[in-house]
mmCIF file of C-alpha atoms in Angstrom:
data_model
loop_
_atom_site.group_PDB
_atom_site.id
_atom_site.type_symbol
_atom_site.label_atom_id
_atom_site.label_comp_id
_atom_site.label_asym_id
_atom_site.label_seq_id
_atom_site.Cartn_x
_atom_site.Cartn_y
_atom_site.Cartn_z
ATOM 1 C CA UNK F 139 221.063 -70.512 -113.021
ATOM 2 C CA UNK F 140 223.717 -72.419 -114.858
ATOM 3 C CA UNK F 141 226.015 -72.625 -113.012
ATOM 4 C CA UNK F 142 224.897 -75.509 -110.508
ATOM 5 C CA UNK F 143 223.867 -77.734 -113.776
ATOM 6 C CA UNK F 144 227.467 -77.480 -115.017
ATOM 7 C CA UNK F 145 228.967 -77.812 -111.269
ATOM 8 C CA UNK F 146 226.556 -80.840 -111.527
ATOM 9 C CA UNK F 147 227.006 -82.365 -114.159
ATOM 10 C CA UNK F 148 230.796 -82.540 -113.169
ATOM 11 C CA UNK F 149 230.045 -84.050 -110.149
ATOM 12 C CA UNK F 150 227.670 -86.437 -112.040
ATOM 13 C CA UNK F 151 231.174 -87.127 -114.024
ATOM 14 C CA UNK F 152 232.596 -88.579 -111.343
ATOM 15 C CA UNK F 153 230.504 -90.288 -109.703
ATOM 16 C CA UNK F 154 229.871 -92.435 -113.371
ATOM 17 C CA UNK F 155 233.117 -93.097 -114.761
ATOM 18 C CA UNK F 156 231.707 -94.385 -117.756
ATOM 19 C CA UNK F 157 229.395 -92.157 -119.337
ATOM 20 C CA UNK F 158 229.364 -91.873 -122.581
ATOM 21 C CA UNK F 159 230.880 -88.305 -122.673
ATOM 22 C CA UNK F 160 233.467 -89.597 -119.990
ATOM 23 C CA UNK F 161 234.957 -92.367 -122.148
ATOM 24 C CA UNK F 162 234.061 -91.265 -126.080
ATOM 25 C CA UNK F 163 235.347 -87.823 -127.126
ATOM 26 C CA UNK F 164 232.851 -87.761 -129.810
ATOM 27 C CA UNK F 165 229.506 -89.902 -130.768
ATOM 28 C CA UNK F 166 230.563 -91.940 -133.542
ATOM 29 C CA UNK F 167 233.149 -93.806 -130.821
ATOM 30 C CA UNK F 168 230.341 -94.522 -129.402
ATOM 31 C CA UNK F 169 228.338 -96.180 -132.208
ATOM 32 C CA UNK F 170 231.665 -97.765 -133.245
ATOM 33 C CA UNK F 171 233.533 -99.406 -129.853
ATOM 34 C CA UNK F 172 229.107 -100.674 -129.129
ATOM 35 C CA UNK F 173 229.647 -102.124 -132.331
ATOM 36 C CA UNK F 174 232.157 -103.863 -132.015
ATOM 37 C CA UNK F 175 232.249 -105.209 -128.783
ATOM 38 C CA UNK F 176 228.540 -106.342 -130.001
ATOM 39 C CA UNK F 177 230.657 -108.466 -133.233
ATOM 40 C CA UNK F 178 233.324 -110.112 -130.957
ATOM 41 C CA UNK F 179 230.659 -111.108 -128.114
ATOM 42 C CA UNK F 180 228.361 -112.197 -131.548
ATOM 43 C CA UNK F 181 231.322 -113.830 -132.978
ATOM 44 C CA UNK F 182 231.882 -115.575 -129.972
ATOM 45 C CA UNK F 183 228.322 -116.873 -129.108
ATOM 46 C CA UNK F 184 227.537 -118.249 -132.514
ATOM 47 C CA UNK F 185 230.429 -120.431 -132.345
ATOM 48 C CA UNK F 186 228.493 -122.392 -128.793
ATOM 49 C CA UNK F 187 225.349 -122.004 -130.711
ATOM 50 C CA UNK F 188 227.147 -124.148 -133.456
ATOM 51 C CA UNK F 189 227.608 -126.196 -131.061
ATOM 52 C CA UNK F 190 223.786 -126.320 -129.153
ATOM 53 C CA UNK F 191 222.350 -126.777 -132.509
ATOM 54 C CA UNK F 192 225.049 -130.330 -133.054
ATOM 55 C CA UNK F 193 226.182 -128.062 -135.800
ATOM 56 C CA UNK F 194 229.641 -128.276 -134.565
ATOM 57 C CA UNK F 195 231.187 -131.613 -132.857
ATOM 58 C CA UNK F 196 231.405 -130.359 -129.042
ATOM 59 C CA UNK F 197 234.370 -129.597 -127.860
ATOM 60 C CA UNK F 198 234.079 -127.992 -123.866
ATOM 61 C CA UNK F 199 237.786 -125.718 -124.141
ATOM 62 C CA UNK F 200 236.126 -124.178 -126.942
ATOM 63 C CA UNK F 201 233.414 -123.897 -125.983
ATOM 64 C CA UNK F 202 234.351 -122.939 -122.281
ATOM 65 C CA UNK F 203 236.924 -119.618 -124.301
ATOM 66 C CA UNK F 204 234.051 -118.913 -126.156
ATOM 67 C CA UNK F 205 231.663 -118.051 -123.595
ATOM 68 C CA UNK F 206 234.479 -116.869 -121.775
ATOM 69 C CA UNK F 207 235.202 -114.373 -124.036
ATOM 70 C CA UNK F 208 231.553 -113.519 -123.858
ATOM 71 C CA UNK F 209 231.366 -112.229 -120.754
ATOM 72 C CA UNK F 210 234.334 -110.729 -120.229
ATOM 73 C CA UNK F 211 232.280 -108.281 -122.670
ATOM 74 C CA UNK F 212 229.274 -108.956 -121.444
ATOM 75 C CA UNK F 213 230.099 -105.769 -119.328
ATOM 76 C CA UNK F 214 231.847 -102.946 -121.584
ATOM 77 C CA UNK F 215 228.836 -102.058 -124.561
ATOM 78 C CA UNK F 216 227.037 -99.714 -122.057
ATOM 79 C CA UNK F 217 228.824 -98.050 -120.877
ATOM 80 C CA UNK F 218 229.015 -96.123 -124.552
ATOM 81 C CA UNK F 219 224.790 -95.788 -124.974
ATOM 82 C CA UNK F 220 225.090 -91.957 -123.090
ATOM 83 C CA UNK F 221 222.956 -89.654 -123.517
ATOM 84 C CA UNK F 222 223.410 -88.107 -127.265
ATOM 85 C CA UNK F 223 225.253 -90.829 -128.632
ATOM 86 C CA UNK F 224 221.713 -91.767 -129.735
ATOM 87 C CA UNK F 225 222.617 -93.638 -133.344
ATOM 88 C CA UNK F 226 224.190 -96.646 -135.704
ATOM 89 C CA UNK F 227 222.532 -99.733 -135.185
ATOM 90 C CA UNK F 228 220.297 -98.829 -132.111
ATOM 91 C CA UNK F 229 217.106 -97.175 -131.939
ATOM 92 C CA UNK F 230 216.383 -93.369 -130.598
ATOM 93 C CA UNK F 231 213.443 -96.184 -128.648
ATOM 94 C CA UNK F 232 217.326 -97.179 -126.272
ATOM 95 C CA UNK F 233 217.099 -93.690 -124.355
ATOM 96 C CA UNK F 234 213.553 -92.902 -124.174
ATOM 97 C CA UNK F 235 213.700 -95.997 -122.431
ATOM 98 C CA UNK F 236 216.777 -95.984 -120.451
ATOM 99 C CA UNK F 237 215.822 -97.677 -117.550
ATOM 100 C CA UNK F 238 214.155 -101.048 -119.865
ATOM 101 C CA UNK F 239 217.446 -101.179 -121.083
ATOM 102 C CA UNK F 240 219.370 -101.396 -118.716
ATOM 103 C CA UNK F 241 217.499 -103.918 -117.210
ATOM 104 C CA UNK F 242 217.602 -105.438 -120.022
ATOM 105 C CA UNK F 243 221.632 -105.213 -120.221
ATOM 106 C CA UNK F 244 221.845 -106.570 -116.502
ATOM 107 C CA UNK F 245 219.388 -109.417 -117.389
ATOM 108 C CA UNK F 246 221.444 -109.986 -120.269
ATOM 109 C CA UNK F 247 225.058 -110.186 -118.126
ATOM 110 C CA UNK F 248 223.591 -112.466 -115.547
ATOM 111 C CA UNK F 249 222.212 -114.939 -118.116
ATOM 112 C CA UNK F 250 226.107 -114.902 -120.074
ATOM 113 C CA UNK F 251 227.475 -114.879 -116.607
ATOM 114 C CA UNK F 252 225.561 -118.350 -116.316
ATOM 115 C CA UNK F 253 226.291 -119.805 -119.259
ATOM 116 C CA UNK F 254 229.610 -118.761 -118.258
ATOM 117 C CA UNK F 255 229.871 -121.532 -115.178
ATOM 118 C CA UNK F 256 227.488 -123.491 -117.644
ATOM 119 C CA UNK F 257 230.525 -123.796 -119.769
ATOM 120 C CA UNK F 258 232.768 -124.402 -117.097
ATOM 121 C CA UNK F 259 231.154 -127.565 -115.892
ATOM 122 C CA UNK F 260 231.500 -128.422 -118.908
ATOM 123 C CA UNK F 261 228.210 -130.362 -118.981
ATOM 124 C CA UNK F 262 226.019 -130.060 -122.835
ATOM 125 C CA UNK F 263 223.009 -130.377 -121.388
ATOM 126 C CA UNK F 264 223.420 -127.794 -118.481
ATOM 127 C CA UNK F 265 225.110 -125.790 -121.561
ATOM 128 C CA UNK F 266 222.503 -126.234 -123.462
ATOM 129 C CA UNK F 267 220.224 -124.484 -121.624
ATOM 130 C CA UNK F 268 222.325 -121.651 -120.472
ATOM 131 C CA UNK F 269 223.083 -120.874 -123.710
ATOM 132 C CA UNK F 270 218.923 -120.438 -124.273
ATOM 133 C CA UNK F 271 218.138 -118.128 -122.003
ATOM 134 C CA UNK F 272 221.444 -115.471 -122.807
ATOM 135 C CA UNK F 273 220.479 -116.073 -126.609
ATOM 136 C CA UNK F 274 216.429 -115.474 -125.331
ATOM 137 C CA UNK F 275 218.626 -112.055 -122.818
ATOM 138 C CA UNK F 276 219.912 -110.767 -126.395
ATOM 139 C CA UNK F 277 217.234 -111.256 -128.320
ATOM 140 C CA UNK F 278 214.434 -109.072 -125.674
ATOM 141 C CA UNK F 279 217.570 -105.840 -126.304
ATOM 142 C CA UNK F 280 217.363 -106.675 -130.262
ATOM 143 C CA UNK F 281 213.561 -106.865 -131.242
ATOM 144 C CA UNK F 282 212.493 -103.453 -129.662
ATOM 145 C CA UNK F 283 216.220 -101.272 -129.491
ATOM 146 C CA UNK F 284 218.349 -102.448 -132.388
ATOM 147 C CA UNK F 285 217.659 -101.879 -135.803
ATOM 148 C CA UNK F 286 216.188 -104.311 -137.492
ATOM 149 C CA UNK G 191 245.765 -137.185 -156.645
ATOM 150 C CA UNK G 192 243.698 -135.299 -154.822
ATOM 151 C CA UNK G 193 243.097 -137.007 -151.970
ATOM 152 C CA UNK G 194 245.878 -136.931 -149.717
ATOM 153 C CA UNK G 195 245.165 -133.447 -149.603
ATOM 154 C CA UNK G 196 242.008 -133.041 -148.854
ATOM 155 C CA UNK G 197 242.576 -134.844 -145.965
ATOM 156 C CA UNK G 198 245.749 -133.040 -144.845
ATOM 157 C CA UNK G 199 243.264 -129.892 -144.854
ATOM 158 C CA UNK G 200 240.935 -131.573 -142.967
ATOM 159 C CA UNK G 201 243.805 -132.315 -140.789
ATOM 160 C CA UNK G 202 245.054 -129.667 -140.687
ATOM 161 C CA UNK G 203 241.805 -127.268 -139.797
ATOM 162 C CA UNK G 204 241.178 -130.359 -136.704
ATOM 163 C CA UNK G 205 244.671 -129.511 -135.772
ATOM 164 C CA UNK G 206 244.596 -125.667 -136.071
ATOM 165 C CA UNK G 207 240.920 -125.071 -134.645
ATOM 166 C CA UNK G 208 241.303 -121.345 -134.939
ATOM 167 C CA UNK G 209 241.948 -120.465 -139.362
ATOM 168 C CA UNK G 210 239.791 -118.556 -140.452
ATOM 169 C CA UNK G 211 237.641 -120.646 -142.965
ATOM 170 C CA UNK G 212 237.361 -122.412 -139.527
ATOM 171 C CA UNK G 213 235.281 -119.787 -137.830
ATOM 172 C CA UNK G 214 234.621 -117.632 -140.847
ATOM 173 C CA UNK G 215 231.638 -118.384 -143.473
ATOM 174 C CA UNK G 216 233.031 -115.043 -145.233
ATOM 175 C CA UNK G 217 236.058 -113.085 -145.878
ATOM 176 C CA UNK G 218 234.295 -110.380 -144.897
ATOM 177 C CA UNK G 219 233.318 -112.083 -141.274
ATOM 178 C CA UNK G 220 236.897 -112.156 -140.388
ATOM 179 C CA UNK G 221 237.877 -108.246 -141.783
ATOM 180 C CA UNK G 222 235.084 -107.698 -139.554
ATOM 181 C CA UNK G 223 235.300 -109.246 -136.300
ATOM 182 C CA UNK G 224 239.247 -108.614 -135.797
ATOM 183 C CA UNK G 225 238.818 -104.997 -136.291
ATOM 184 C CA UNK G 226 235.949 -105.528 -134.056
ATOM 185 C CA UNK G 227 238.900 -107.032 -131.180
ATOM 186 C CA UNK G 228 241.368 -103.462 -132.280
ATOM 187 C CA UNK G 229 239.318 -100.567 -132.076
ATOM 188 C CA UNK G 230 237.737 -102.455 -128.252
ATOM 189 C CA UNK G 231 241.480 -103.336 -127.749
ATOM 190 C CA UNK G 232 242.021 -99.575 -129.048
ATOM 191 C CA UNK G 233 239.577 -97.593 -126.803
ATOM 192 C CA UNK G 234 240.588 -99.559 -123.680
ATOM 193 C CA UNK G 235 244.237 -99.346 -124.544
ATOM 194 C CA UNK G 236 243.930 -95.366 -124.942
ATOM 195 C CA UNK G 237 242.453 -95.259 -121.504
ATOM 196 C CA UNK G 238 245.884 -95.979 -119.775
ATOM 197 C CA UNK G 239 247.323 -94.287 -122.306
ATOM 198 C CA UNK G 240 244.841 -90.527 -121.447
ATOM 199 C CA UNK G 241 245.972 -91.780 -117.550
ATOM 200 C CA UNK G 242 249.932 -92.767 -119.183
ATOM 201 C CA UNK G 243 250.239 -89.484 -120.585
ATOM 202 C CA UNK G 244 249.029 -87.246 -117.502
ATOM 203 C CA UNK G 245 246.007 -86.258 -119.361
ATOM 204 C CA UNK G 246 243.178 -88.490 -117.126
ATOM 205 C CA UNK G 247 243.698 -88.438 -113.186
ATOM 206 C CA UNK G 248 245.254 -92.133 -111.990
ATOM 207 C CA UNK G 249 242.831 -94.618 -110.521
ATOM 208 C CA UNK G 250 244.259 -97.517 -110.301
ATOM 209 C CA UNK G 251 241.522 -100.105 -110.796
ATOM 210 C CA UNK G 252 240.488 -97.606 -113.696
ATOM 211 C CA UNK G 253 243.371 -99.082 -114.602
ATOM 212 C CA UNK G 254 243.382 -102.686 -113.966
ATOM 213 C CA UNK G 255 240.052 -103.070 -115.250
ATOM 214 C CA UNK G 256 241.124 -101.596 -118.945
ATOM 215 C CA UNK G 257 244.424 -103.837 -118.952
ATOM 216 C CA UNK G 258 242.370 -107.221 -117.954
ATOM 217 C CA UNK G 259 240.431 -105.885 -121.093
ATOM 218 C CA UNK G 260 242.781 -104.975 -123.862
ATOM 219 C CA UNK G 261 244.605 -108.915 -122.203
ATOM 220 C CA UNK G 262 240.970 -110.595 -122.380
ATOM 221 C CA UNK G 263 240.960 -109.364 -126.393
ATOM 222 C CA UNK G 264 244.779 -109.821 -127.017
ATOM 223 C CA UNK G 265 244.973 -113.366 -127.899
ATOM 224 C CA UNK G 266 241.313 -113.144 -130.223
ATOM 225 C CA UNK G 267 242.365 -110.862 -133.228
ATOM 226 C CA UNK G 268 244.953 -113.673 -134.492
ATOM 227 C CA UNK G 269 242.894 -116.506 -136.313
ATOM 228 C CA UNK G 270 241.005 -114.167 -138.237
ATOM 229 C CA UNK G 271 244.189 -113.714 -140.595
ATOM 230 C CA UNK G 272 243.743 -116.401 -141.773
ATOM 231 C CA UNK G 273 244.306 -117.678 -146.060
ATOM 232 C CA UNK G 274 242.516 -115.537 -147.784
ATOM 233 C CA UNK G 275 241.021 -113.102 -146.138
ATOM 234 C CA UNK G 276 243.250 -110.063 -146.977
ATOM 235 C CA UNK G 277 241.327 -106.586 -147.116
ATOM 236 C CA UNK G 278 240.874 -104.110 -144.890
ATOM 237 C CA UNK G 279 242.240 -102.124 -142.711
ATOM 238 C CA UNK G 280 245.499 -104.869 -142.967
ATOM 239 C CA UNK G 281 248.374 -104.621 -145.813
ATOM 240 C CA UNK G 282 249.478 -107.841 -147.862
ATOM 241 C CA UNK G 283 252.303 -107.454 -146.195
ATOM 242 C CA UNK G 284 250.767 -109.728 -143.076
ATOM 243 C CA UNK G 285 249.765 -112.772 -145.752
ATOM 244 C CA UNK G 286 253.819 -112.748 -147.430
ATOM 245 C CA UNK G 287 255.246 -112.513 -144.085
ATOM 246 C CA UNK G 288 252.581 -114.706 -141.886
ATOM 247 C CA UNK G 289 255.910 -115.565 -139.519
ATOM 248 C CA UNK G 290 257.036 -112.516 -138.939
ATOM 249 C CA UNK G 291 253.805 -110.875 -138.374
ATOM 250 C CA UNK G 292 253.303 -114.463 -136.208
ATOM 251 C CA UNK G 293 255.752 -113.014 -134.152
ATOM 252 C CA UNK G 294 254.880 -109.309 -134.058
ATOM 253 C CA UNK G 295 251.602 -111.030 -132.184
ATOM 254 C CA UNK G 296 253.131 -112.596 -130.318
ATOM 255 C CA UNK G 297 255.454 -110.266 -128.888
ATOM 256 C CA UNK G 298 252.167 -107.961 -128.360
ATOM 257 C CA UNK G 299 250.602 -110.054 -126.389
ATOM 258 C CA UNK G 300 254.058 -111.644 -123.770
ATOM 259 C CA UNK G 301 254.170 -106.850 -123.842
ATOM 260 C CA UNK G 302 249.894 -107.043 -123.173
ATOM 261 C CA UNK G 303 250.414 -109.012 -120.171
ATOM 262 C CA UNK G 304 252.853 -107.824 -118.626
ATOM 263 C CA UNK G 305 251.156 -104.362 -118.871
ATOM 264 C CA UNK G 306 248.139 -106.080 -117.127
ATOM 265 C CA UNK G 307 250.620 -107.878 -113.966
ATOM 266 C CA UNK G 308 252.099 -104.254 -113.797
ATOM 267 C CA UNK G 309 248.101 -102.910 -113.872
ATOM 268 C CA UNK G 310 246.906 -105.407 -111.404
ATOM 269 C CA UNK G 311 250.400 -103.581 -109.101
ATOM 270 C CA UNK G 312 248.590 -100.190 -108.846
ATOM 271 C CA UNK G 313 251.566 -99.390 -108.823
ATOM 272 C CA UNK G 314 252.448 -95.922 -111.703
ATOM 273 C CA UNK G 315 256.010 -95.839 -112.697
ATOM 274 C CA UNK G 316 255.369 -99.771 -113.596
ATOM 275 C CA UNK G 317 252.896 -98.889 -115.442
ATOM 276 C CA UNK G 318 254.214 -96.490 -117.408
ATOM 277 C CA UNK G 319 257.296 -98.067 -118.398
ATOM 278 C CA UNK G 320 254.764 -101.221 -119.859
ATOM 279 C CA UNK G 321 252.420 -98.764 -120.937
ATOM 280 C CA UNK G 322 255.188 -97.724 -123.021
ATOM 281 C CA UNK G 323 256.947 -102.014 -124.418
ATOM 282 C CA UNK G 324 252.973 -102.859 -124.712
ATOM 283 C CA UNK G 325 252.324 -99.021 -127.633
ATOM 284 C CA UNK G 326 255.774 -100.136 -128.515
ATOM 285 C CA UNK G 327 254.621 -102.956 -129.924
ATOM 286 C CA UNK G 328 251.638 -102.497 -130.904
ATOM 287 C CA UNK G 329 253.075 -99.275 -133.248
ATOM 288 C CA UNK G 330 256.076 -101.926 -134.452
ATOM 289 C CA UNK G 331 252.659 -103.593 -136.136
ATOM 290 C CA UNK G 332 250.767 -100.889 -137.861
ATOM 291 C CA UNK G 333 253.529 -98.920 -139.022
ATOM 292 C CA UNK G 334 254.860 -102.308 -141.175
ATOM 293 C CA UNK G 335 250.744 -103.778 -141.416
ATOM 294 C CA UNK G 336 248.061 -101.226 -141.893
ATOM 295 C CA UNK G 337 247.090 -99.048 -143.743
ATOM 296 C CA UNK G 338 247.645 -95.243 -143.422
#
């Protein structure tokens, strides 16, 4: 009975090239990779946050550059949450509620894309609103799925 | 005599917003940030490498997507090598030879941009050449400036 399962597995990996086992040789590699994407995104997101909070002066080119970095990374971490890659700062609930986690990740990507659009507009009020929404989408998953 | 130095420092930080002290509250933050950018870049660069070496089949869209990720990150790490941020995997020679290090970083960014252009072309032979050049530019700095 093993053959059909093996074939199905191979087919699945062809259909879903972003799956962990396809891109990451070891679980540690997946954990390191996803953590790295969040570190870079978090850094650039915080730089926009400092402007939104009034801690840093508003330079529209800088905000746009930071939003572009976040947007270009936002689609990356999720491929590194494949089956069997539990660990690091990620709570096991992710793998138990993968559909919910995936929905959260899609919400975040949408919010970050909207922040990127807002940042290009150069309008600080629009940026503040989009930043707030994006921040909420980050927080939702951090609250539920990240070790404290 | 301290005032002119302070003024010069403030002016410099305005002129060079990417300087470490401007973007990173602590040295550890700079070290963590630059390491994270290299982890993500290295991962996507290796995926192209696997295709170039014939270990993975050539999917031009995947190669283009990976090259785009590398290109979008290539300008980021350098801002995190500011004065006083020695540590991590970085050898102290970086700060002693900052001009040489900077020249190497610029060579790498150029090579990665050319790899991105080659990847968009979808021509595997062009990609192989550009990948080789980009790889050399990475290796040059790794050999001289990264802890073994």
